[in-house]
Amino acid sequence: MSVKKWLNVIIIFVAMIGGLALPSLSTAAPQAYAKAKYNPSSDAVMSVSVFKRMGRVYYHKRVFTYYSPNGSHVYGMGAYTSDGTYTLNGRDKNGYLILANNKKFGTKIKTPLGVGVVHDRGTYGSHYDIVVK
């Protein structure tokens, strides 16, 4: 018996004897997790204020700068990106940071502020702009 199967048997046995609640193994659980919004701050290696202060950040062989599209830096004003995504706080509806690059729309890139998705145009190659409020 493999170690993984052996551990599963032990967990089930302990749960039956001790009356522990086991997590549900239904198919509805993965669907609930898929609908959850992404939290970019969980993957961030620096804060927005530090990022803005540095101006130009080199991370994973890429260059990251920031911008504010169409006056969205003014309080209460939002903007639409090139692919039609509306941004008020620099994130899309799923919680990902909005990036500008010539890559295909929807491409996910790891940034110093978390994972971002390309929704706008403006830079080329390994240079990315991050929408920051």
mmCIF file of N, CA, C and O in Angstrom, residues 64-115:
data_model
loop_
_atom_site.group_PDB
_atom_site.id
_atom_site.type_symbol
_atom_site.label_atom_id
_atom_site.label_comp_id
_atom_site.label_asym_id
_atom_site.label_seq_id
_atom_site.Cartn_x
_atom_site.Cartn_y
_atom_site.Cartn_z
ATOM 1 N N PHE A 64 8.634 46.518 -14.993
ATOM 2 C CA PHE A 64 7.286 46.957 -14.666
ATOM 3 C C PHE A 64 7.289 48.438 -14.310
ATOM 4 O O PHE A 64 8.121 48.893 -13.529
ATOM 5 N N THR A 65 6.375 49.173 -14.917
ATOM 6 C CA THR A 65 6.140 50.572 -14.573
ATOM 7 C C THR A 65 4.644 50.709 -14.317
ATOM 8 O O THR A 65 3.891 49.766 -14.515
ATOM 9 N N TYR A 66 4.217 51.899 -13.900
ATOM 10 C CA TYR A 66 2.796 52.068 -13.623
ATOM 11 C C TYR A 66 2.230 53.228 -14.416
ATOM 12 O O TYR A 66 2.957 54.102 -14.868
ATOM 13 N N TYR A 67 0.913 53.217 -14.578
ATOM 14 C CA TYR A 67 0.219 54.315 -15.253
ATOM 15 C C TYR A 67 -1.219 54.374 -14.779
ATOM 16 O O TYR A 67 -1.736 53.468 -14.148
ATOM 17 N N SER A 68 -1.862 55.475 -15.088
ATOM 18 C CA SER A 68 -3.264 55.725 -14.756
ATOM 19 C C SER A 68 -3.976 56.084 -16.057
ATOM 20 O O SER A 68 -3.767 57.164 -16.588
ATOM 21 N N PRO A 69 -4.817 55.186 -16.606
ATOM 22 C CA PRO A 69 -5.407 55.447 -17.916
ATOM 23 C C PRO A 69 -6.532 56.478 -17.882
ATOM 24 O O PRO A 69 -7.349 56.484 -16.971
ATOM 25 N N ASN A 70 -6.562 57.356 -18.852
ATOM 26 C CA ASN A 70 -7.671 58.292 -19.094
ATOM 27 C C ASN A 70 -8.151 59.049 -17.867
ATOM 28 O O ASN A 70 -9.340 59.203 -17.646
ATOM 29 N N GLY A 71 -7.246 59.493 -17.041
ATOM 30 C CA GLY A 71 -7.637 60.311 -15.905
ATOM 31 C C GLY A 71 -8.252 59.542 -14.756
ATOM 32 O O GLY A 71 -8.904 60.128 -13.912
ATOM 33 N N SER A 72 -8.065 58.202 -14.694
ATOM 34 C CA SER A 72 -8.676 57.442 -13.611
ATOM 35 C C SER A 72 -7.993 57.712 -12.275
ATOM 36 O O SER A 72 -8.449 57.251 -11.248
ATOM 37 N N HIS A 73 -6.896 58.480 -12.304
ATOM 38 C CA HIS A 73 -6.250 58.840 -11.049
ATOM 39 C C HIS A 73 -7.059 59.892 -10.299
ATOM 40 O O HIS A 73 -6.868 60.114 -9.128
ATOM 41 N N VAL A 74 -7.992 60.542 -11.008
ATOM 42 C CA VAL A 74 -8.868 61.515 -10.368
ATOM 43 C C VAL A 74 -9.922 60.744 -9.584
ATOM 44 O O VAL A 74 -10.495 59.781 -10.083
ATOM 45 N N TYR A 75 -10.181 61.151 -8.361
ATOM 46 C CA TYR A 75 -11.098 60.422 -7.485
ATOM 47 C C TYR A 75 -12.465 60.224 -8.140
ATOM 48 O O TYR A 75 -13.076 61.155 -8.630
ATOM 49 N N GLY A 76 -12.929 58.980 -8.138
ATOM 50 C CA GLY A 76 -14.273 58.686 -8.618
ATOM 51 C C GLY A 76 -14.394 58.476 -10.113
ATOM 52 O O GLY A 76 -15.480 58.208 -10.597
ATOM 53 N N MET A 77 -13.307 58.605 -10.865
ATOM 54 C CA MET A 77 -13.394 58.417 -12.315
ATOM 55 C C MET A 77 -12.794 57.069 -12.695
ATOM 56 O O MET A 77 -11.737 56.701 -12.242
ATOM 57 N N GLY A 78 -13.471 56.343 -13.542
ATOM 58 C CA GLY A 78 -12.974 55.075 -14.042
ATOM 59 C C GLY A 78 -12.568 55.210 -15.492
ATOM 60 O O GLY A 78 -12.648 56.292 -16.068
ATOM 61 N N ALA A 79 -12.132 54.116 -16.092
ATOM 62 C CA ALA A 79 -11.710 54.137 -17.486
ATOM 63 C C ALA A 79 -11.934 52.765 -18.103
ATOM 64 O O ALA A 79 -11.994 51.761 -17.403
ATOM 65 N N TYR A 80 -12.051 52.741 -19.435
ATOM 66 C CA TYR A 80 -12.139 51.494 -20.171
ATOM 67 C C TYR A 80 -10.791 51.209 -20.805
ATOM 68 O O TYR A 80 -10.136 52.110 -21.315
ATOM 69 N N THR A 81 -10.380 49.943 -20.786
ATOM 70 C CA THR A 81 -9.118 49.545 -21.406
ATOM 71 C C THR A 81 -9.378 49.205 -22.871
ATOM 72 O O THR A 81 -10.515 49.261 -23.345
ATOM 73 N N SER A 82 -8.323 48.830 -23.585
ATOM 74 C CA SER A 82 -8.438 48.541 -25.023
ATOM 75 C C SER A 82 -9.384 47.392 -25.331
ATOM 76 O O SER A 82 -10.015 47.372 -26.380
ATOM 77 N N ASP A 83 -9.477 46.403 -24.444
ATOM 78 C CA ASP A 83 -10.366 45.273 -24.705
ATOM 79 C C ASP A 83 -11.754 45.468 -24.110
ATOM 80 O O ASP A 83 -12.571 44.566 -24.116
ATOM 81 N N GLY A 84 -12.040 46.665 -23.576
ATOM 82 C CA GLY A 84 -13.369 46.975 -23.064
ATOM 83 C C GLY A 84 -13.566 46.717 -21.585
ATOM 84 O O GLY A 84 -14.668 46.870 -21.075
ATOM 85 N N THR A 85 -12.514 46.340 -20.869
ATOM 86 C CA THR A 85 -12.617 46.117 -19.426
ATOM 87 C C THR A 85 -12.701 47.456 -18.715
ATOM 88 O O THR A 85 -11.917 48.354 -18.980
ATOM 89 N N TYR A 86 -13.645 47.576 -17.794
ATOM 90 C CA TYR A 86 -13.801 48.811 -17.033
ATOM 91 C C TYR A 86 -12.977 48.703 -15.757
ATOM 92 O O TYR A 86 -13.004 47.694 -15.059
ATOM 93 N N THR A 87 -12.216 49.747 -15.451
ATOM 94 C CA THR A 87 -11.417 49.753 -14.231
ATOM 95 C C THR A 87 -11.645 51.042 -13.466
ATOM 96 O O THR A 87 -11.638 52.118 -14.028
ATOM 97 N N LEU A 88 -11.862 50.877 -12.177
ATOM 98 C CA LEU A 88 -11.965 52.021 -11.291
ATOM 99 C C LEU A 88 -10.811 51.994 -10.297
ATOM 100 O O LEU A 88 -10.278 53.015 -9.920
ATOM 101 N N ASN A 89 -10.389 50.792 -9.932
ATOM 102 C CA ASN A 89 -9.353 50.651 -8.920
ATOM 103 C C ASN A 89 -8.101 49.939 -9.427
ATOM 104 O O ASN A 89 -7.264 49.531 -8.638
ATOM 105 N N GLY A 90 -7.961 49.756 -10.733
ATOM 106 C CA GLY A 90 -6.784 49.104 -11.287
ATOM 107 C C GLY A 90 -6.892 47.600 -11.370
ATOM 108 O O GLY A 90 -5.914 46.916 -11.647
ATOM 109 N N ARG A 91 -8.085 47.061 -11.128
ATOM 110 C CA ARG A 91 -8.293 45.614 -11.183
ATOM 111 C C ARG A 91 -9.484 45.313 -12.090
ATOM 112 O O ARG A 91 -10.387 46.120 -12.241
ATOM 113 N N ASP A 92 -9.483 44.094 -12.640
ATOM 114 C CA ASP A 92 -10.629 43.684 -13.450
ATOM 115 C C ASP A 92 -11.699 43.082 -12.538
ATOM 116 O O ASP A 92 -11.547 43.051 -11.318
ATOM 117 N N LYS A 93 -12.771 42.569 -13.121
ATOM 118 C CA LYS A 93 -13.889 42.062 -12.317
ATOM 119 C C LYS A 93 -13.515 40.819 -11.509
ATOM 120 O O LYS A 93 -14.185 40.495 -10.543
ATOM 121 N N ASN A 94 -12.448 40.118 -11.880
ATOM 122 C CA ASN A 94 -12.006 38.930 -11.145
ATOM 123 C C ASN A 94 -10.945 39.242 -10.097
ATOM 124 O O ASN A 94 -10.461 38.333 -9.431
ATOM 125 N N GLY A 95 -10.552 40.493 -9.990
ATOM 126 C CA GLY A 95 -9.583 40.882 -8.975
ATOM 127 C C GLY A 95 -8.141 40.929 -9.454
ATOM 128 O O GLY A 95 -7.249 41.276 -8.692
ATOM 129 N N TYR A 96 -7.887 40.585 -10.716
ATOM 130 C CA TYR A 96 -6.529 40.615 -11.239
ATOM 131 C C TYR A 96 -6.112 42.054 -11.551
ATOM 132 O O TYR A 96 -6.942 42.870 -11.944
ATOM 133 N N LEU A 97 -4.827 42.336 -11.425
ATOM 134 C CA LEU A 97 -4.302 43.641 -11.807
ATOM 135 C C LEU A 97 -4.408 43.797 -13.322
ATOM 136 O O LEU A 97 -4.303 42.818 -14.063
ATOM 137 N N ILE A 98 -4.593 45.011 -13.784
ATOM 138 C CA ILE A 98 -4.694 45.266 -15.222
ATOM 139 C C ILE A 98 -3.331 45.681 -15.749
ATOM 140 O O ILE A 98 -2.710 46.603 -15.222
ATOM 141 N N LEU A 99 -2.870 44.976 -16.787
ATOM 142 C CA LEU A 99 -1.570 45.235 -17.391
ATOM 143 C C LEU A 99 -1.736 45.748 -18.811
ATOM 144 O O LEU A 99 -2.720 45.440 -19.486
ATOM 145 N N ALA A 100 -0.752 46.523 -19.255
ATOM 146 C CA ALA A 100 -0.699 46.979 -20.639
ATOM 147 C C ALA A 100 0.550 46.396 -21.285
ATOM 148 O O ALA A 100 1.648 46.513 -20.736
ATOM 149 N N ASN A 101 0.371 45.745 -22.437
ATOM 150 C CA ASN A 101 1.468 45.167 -23.190
ATOM 151 C C ASN A 101 0.921 44.780 -24.551
ATOM 152 O O ASN A 101 -0.283 44.811 -24.780
ATOM 153 N N ASN A 102 1.805 44.367 -25.463
ATOM 154 C CA ASN A 102 1.356 43.957 -26.787
ATOM 155 C C ASN A 102 1.000 42.475 -26.839
ATOM 156 O O ASN A 102 0.630 41.972 -27.891
ATOM 157 N N LYS A 103 1.067 41.766 -25.735
ATOM 158 C CA LYS A 103 0.709 40.348 -25.687
ATOM 159 C C LYS A 103 -0.801 40.189 -25.899
ATOM 160 O O LYS A 103 -1.572 41.139 -25.825
ATOM 161 N N LYS A 104 -1.218 38.960 -26.130
ATOM 162 C CA LYS A 104 -2.623 38.648 -26.342
ATOM 163 C C LYS A 104 -3.441 39.028 -25.102
ATOM 164 O O LYS A 104 -3.020 38.782 -23.969
ATOM 165 N N PHE A 105 -4.619 39.644 -25.309
ATOM 166 C CA PHE A 105 -5.495 39.983 -24.190
ATOM 167 C C PHE A 105 -5.827 38.726 -23.401
ATOM 168 O O PHE A 105 -6.119 37.682 -23.972
ATOM 169 N N GLY A 106 -5.781 38.827 -22.085
ATOM 170 C CA GLY A 106 -6.071 37.689 -21.222
ATOM 171 C C GLY A 106 -4.832 36.962 -20.729
ATOM 172 O O GLY A 106 -4.938 36.077 -19.887
ATOM 173 N N THR A 107 -3.649 37.328 -21.235
ATOM 174 C CA THR A 107 -2.418 36.690 -20.794
ATOM 175 C C THR A 107 -2.136 37.061 -19.348
ATOM 176 O O THR A 107 -2.140 38.228 -18.981
ATOM 177 N N LYS A 108 -1.895 36.051 -18.505
ATOM 178 C CA LYS A 108 -1.617 36.292 -17.085
ATOM 179 C C LYS A 108 -0.109 36.361 -16.869
ATOM 180 O O LYS A 108 0.636 35.514 -17.365
ATOM 181 N N ILE A 109 0.321 37.374 -16.120
ATOM 182 C CA ILE A 109 1.743 37.603 -15.853
ATOM 183 C C ILE A 109 1.926 37.842 -14.362
ATOM 184 O O ILE A 109 1.165 38.591 -13.752
ATOM 185 N N LYS A 110 2.945 37.225 -13.786
ATOM 186 C CA LYS A 110 3.271 37.462 -12.379
ATOM 187 C C LYS A 110 4.024 38.784 -12.267
ATOM 188 O O LYS A 110 5.033 38.982 -12.935
ATOM 189 N N THR A 111 3.516 39.691 -11.432
ATOM 190 C CA THR A 111 4.115 41.005 -11.243
ATOM 191 C C THR A 111 4.554 41.169 -9.799
ATOM 192 O O THR A 111 4.189 40.349 -8.955
ATOM 193 N N PRO A 112 5.299 42.226 -9.476
ATOM 194 C CA PRO A 112 5.678 42.441 -8.076
ATOM 195 C C PRO A 112 4.479 42.781 -7.190
ATOM 196 O O PRO A 112 4.568 42.700 -5.971
ATOM 197 N N LEU A 113 3.344 43.144 -7.782
ATOM 198 C CA LEU A 113 2.147 43.470 -7.003
ATOM 199 C C LEU A 113 1.140 42.327 -6.987
ATOM 200 O O LEU A 113 0.050 42.468 -6.453
ATOM 201 N N GLY A 114 1.464 41.192 -7.577
ATOM 202 C CA GLY A 114 0.568 40.048 -7.682
ATOM 203 C C GLY A 114 0.410 39.660 -9.139
ATOM 204 O O GLY A 114 1.110 40.162 -10.004
ATOM 205 N N VAL A 115 -0.530 38.791 -9.430
ATOM 206 C CA VAL A 115 -0.749 38.346 -10.807
ATOM 207 C C VAL A 115 -1.640 39.354 -11.525
ATOM 208 O O VAL A 115 -2.633 39.823 -10.982
#
